[in-house]
PDB file of C-alpha atoms in Angstrom:
ATOM      1  CA  ASN A  28     -19.310   2.565  -0.490  1.00  0.00           C
ATOM      2  CA  LEU A  29     -15.306   2.914   1.619  1.00  0.00           C
ATOM      3  CA  VAL A  30     -14.281   1.461  -1.184  1.00  0.00           C
ATOM      4  CA  LEU A  31     -16.108   2.922  -4.184  1.00  0.00           C
ATOM      5  CA  ALA A  32     -15.042   6.861  -2.904  1.00  0.00           C
ATOM      6  CA  LEU A  33     -11.282   5.924  -2.350  1.00  0.00           C
ATOM      7  CA  ILE A  34     -12.139   4.659  -6.410  1.00  0.00           C
ATOM      8  CA  GLY A  35     -13.589   7.978  -6.813  1.00  0.00           C
ATOM      9  CA  CYS A  36     -11.136   9.645  -5.099  1.00  0.00           C
ATOM     10  CA  THR A  37      -8.192   8.253  -6.916  1.00  0.00           C
ATOM     11  CA  VAL A  38      -9.315   8.374 -10.311  1.00  0.00           C
ATOM     12  CA  CYS A  39     -10.221  11.762  -9.968  1.00  0.00           C
ATOM     13  CA  TRP A  40      -7.321  12.542  -8.248  1.00  0.00           C
ATOM     14  CA  LEU A  41      -4.800  10.595 -10.415  1.00  0.00           C
ATOM     15  CA  PRO A  42      -5.791  13.433 -13.803  1.00  0.00           C
ATOM     16  CA  ASN A  43      -4.794  15.994 -11.818  1.00  0.00           C
ATOM     17  CA  ILE A  44      -1.727  15.368 -10.672  1.00  0.00           C
ATOM     18  CA  MET A  45      -1.192  13.980 -13.986  1.00  0.00           C
ATOM     19  CA  ALA A  46      -1.294  17.694 -15.075  1.00  0.00           C
ATOM     20  CA  GLN A  47       0.402  19.568 -12.058  1.00  0.00           C
ATOM     21  CA  CYS A  48       3.316  17.566 -13.317  1.00  0.00           C
ATOM     22  CA  GLY A  49       2.575  18.013 -16.633  1.00  0.00           C
ATOM     23  CA  TYR A  50       3.377  15.714 -19.806  1.00  0.00           C
ATOM     24  CA  LEU A  51       7.151  15.257 -19.571  1.00  0.00           C
ATOM     25  CA  LEU A  52       6.956  14.088 -15.219  1.00  0.00           C
ATOM     26  CA  GLY A  53       4.086  12.217 -14.690  1.00  0.00           C
ATOM     27  CA  PRO A  54       4.484   9.625 -17.358  1.00  0.00           C
ATOM     28  CA  PRO A  55       8.203   8.405 -15.487  1.00  0.00           C
ATOM     29  CA  LEU A  56       6.815   9.148 -11.972  1.00  0.00           C
ATOM     30  CA  LEU A  57       3.317   7.066 -12.793  1.00  0.00           C
ATOM     31  CA  LEU A  58       5.953   4.116 -13.728  1.00  0.00           C
ATOM     32  CA  PHE A  59       8.587   5.442 -10.866  1.00  0.00           C
ATOM     33  CA  SER A  60       5.196   4.976  -8.955  1.00  0.00           C
ATOM     34  CA  ALA A  61       4.242   1.376 -10.463  1.00  0.00           C
ATOM     35  CA  LEU A  62       8.202   0.563 -10.213  1.00  0.00           C
ATOM     36  CA  LEU A  63       8.507   0.488  -6.587  1.00  0.00           C
ATOM     37  CA  ILE A  64       5.308  -1.176  -5.991  1.00  0.00           C
ATOM     38  CA  ILE A  65       6.859  -3.960  -7.794  1.00  0.00           C
ATOM     39  CA  ARG A  66       9.758  -3.982  -5.406  1.00  0.00           C
ATOM     40  CA  THR A  67       7.945  -3.491  -2.122  1.00  0.00           C
ATOM     41  CA  GLY A  68       6.207  -6.767  -2.960  1.00  0.00           C
ATOM     42  CA  SER A  69       9.512  -8.883  -4.555  1.00  0.00           C
ATOM     43  CA  LEU A  70      11.155  -7.526  -0.608  1.00  0.00           C
ATOM     44  CA  ILE A  71       8.133  -8.760   1.523  1.00  0.00           C
ATOM     45  CA  CYS A  72       7.837 -12.359  -1.026  1.00  0.00           C
ATOM     46  CA  GLU A  73      11.910 -12.768  -0.292  1.00  0.00           C
ATOM     47  CA  SER A  74      11.352 -11.560   3.299  1.00  0.00           C
ATOM     48  CA  CYS A  75       8.944 -14.892   4.242  1.00  0.00           C
ATOM     49  CA  GLU A  76      11.392 -16.915   1.734  1.00  0.00           C
ATOM     50  CA  LEU A  77      13.802 -16.148   4.040  1.00  0.00           C
ATOM     51  CA  VAL A  78      11.592 -15.828   7.089  1.00  0.00           C
ATOM     52  CA  GLU A  79      10.217 -19.728   6.557  1.00  0.00           C
ATOM     53  CA  ASP A  80      14.003 -21.004   5.047  1.00  0.00           C
ATOM     54  CA  SER A  81      15.432 -19.529   8.760  1.00  0.00           C
ATOM     55  CA  SER A  82      12.753 -21.645  10.901  1.00  0.00           C
ATOM     56  CA  ASN A  83      12.117 -24.529   9.422  1.00  0.00           C
ATOM     57  CA  ALA A  84       8.647 -23.879   8.356  1.00  0.00           C
ATOM     58  CA  ARG A  85       6.728 -25.371   4.388  1.00  0.00           C
ATOM     59  CA  LEU A  86       7.375 -23.233   1.356  1.00  0.00           C
ATOM     60  CA  GLY A  87       4.117 -21.130   1.563  1.00  0.00           C
ATOM     61  CA  SER A  88       3.574 -21.334   5.511  1.00  0.00           C
ATOM     62  CA  LEU A  89       2.888 -17.638   5.385  1.00  0.00           C
ATOM     63  CA  ASN A  90      -0.343 -16.540   3.659  1.00  0.00           C
ATOM     64  CA  SER A  91      -0.508 -12.569   4.926  1.00  0.00           C
ATOM     65  CA  TYR A  92       1.449 -10.429   5.950  1.00  0.00           C
ATOM     66  CA  GLU A  93       0.537 -10.531   9.397  1.00  0.00           C
ATOM     67  CA  ASP A  94       1.729 -13.144   9.274  1.00  0.00           C
ATOM     68  CA  LEU A  95       5.637 -12.607   8.549  1.00  0.00           C
ATOM     69  CA  ALA A  96       5.642  -9.383  11.504  1.00  0.00           C
ATOM     70  CA  ARG A  97       4.481 -12.462  13.696  1.00  0.00           C
ATOM     71  CA  ALA A  98       7.429 -14.660  12.639  1.00  0.00           C
ATOM     72  CA  VAL A  99       9.687 -11.947  13.589  1.00  0.00           C
ATOM     73  CA  ASN A 100       7.764 -10.388  16.783  1.00  0.00           C
ATOM     74  CA  MET A 101       6.839  -7.235  14.813  1.00  0.00           C
ATOM     75  CA  TYR A 102       3.139  -7.480  14.811  1.00  0.00           C
ATOM     76  CA  LYS A 103       2.330  -4.534  16.018  1.00  0.00           C
ATOM     77  CA  ALA A 104       3.833  -1.893  15.000  1.00  0.00           C
ATOM     78  CA  VAL A 105       1.927  -3.358  11.691  1.00  0.00           C
ATOM     79  CA  LEU A 106      -0.908  -3.193  13.032  1.00  0.00           C
ATOM     80  CA  VAL A 107      -0.505   0.448  14.171  1.00  0.00           C
ATOM     81  CA  THR A 108       1.080   1.331  10.334  1.00  0.00           C
ATOM     82  CA  LYS A 109      -2.600  -0.622   9.047  1.00  0.00           C
ATOM     83  CA  ASN A 110      -4.102   1.346  11.262  1.00  0.00           C
ATOM     84  CA  THR A 111      -2.609   4.395  10.168  1.00  0.00           C
ATOM     85  CA  VAL A 112      -2.755   4.046   7.043  1.00  0.00           C
ATOM     86  CA  MET A 113      -6.852   3.151   6.938  1.00  0.00           C
ATOM     87  CA  ILE A 114      -7.154   6.908   9.278  1.00  0.00           C
ATOM     88  CA  SER A 115      -6.173   8.673   6.290  1.00  0.00           C
ATOM     89  CA  CYS A 116      -7.669   7.307   2.554  1.00  0.00           C
ATOM     90  CA  LEU A 117     -10.219   7.436   6.047  1.00  0.00           C
ATOM     91  CA  LEU A 118      -9.192  11.273   5.633  1.00  0.00           C
ATOM     92  CA  VAL A 119      -9.106  11.250   2.015  1.00  0.00           C
ATOM     93  CA  SER A 120     -12.095  10.325   1.066  1.00  0.00           C
ATOM     94  CA  GLN A 121     -13.940  12.331   3.694  1.00  0.00           C
ATOM     95  CA  LYS A 122     -12.015  15.009   1.778  1.00  0.00           C
ATOM     96  CA  PHE A 123     -11.966  13.892  -1.600  1.00  0.00           C
ATOM     97  CA  LEU A 124     -16.600  13.850  -1.225  1.00  0.00           C
ATOM     98  CA  THR A 125     -17.033  16.736   1.020  1.00  0.00           C
ATOM     99  CA  GLY A 126     -14.984  18.017  -1.861  1.00  0.00           C
ATOM    100  CA  ALA A 127     -16.918  17.245  -4.561  1.00  0.00           C
ATOM    101  CA  LEU A 128     -20.663  18.415  -2.675  1.00  0.00           C
ATOM    102  CA  ALA A 129     -19.102  21.560  -1.912  1.00  0.00           C
TER     103      ALA A 129
END
């Protein structure tokens, strides 16, 4: 149910955000967001490669973001950020669900 609520929230809020931004500003902002997400993913991959090279681990041994955080001793920070994002997603989905009922 949470996944459906988050997908529904995205599907319903994205057109609203695009309408608020307008036709001229909306598509560039969407493109900028996509490029930012792609760059973030490539930076995570490059970090994994750097940590594997520096620790003489085999390539591909870091399979997740949590493995990378453990390798650089930042696992507690990752737990805090992941929990913060999860709570934020819950709050947004609950706002969407209660707004749909009102």
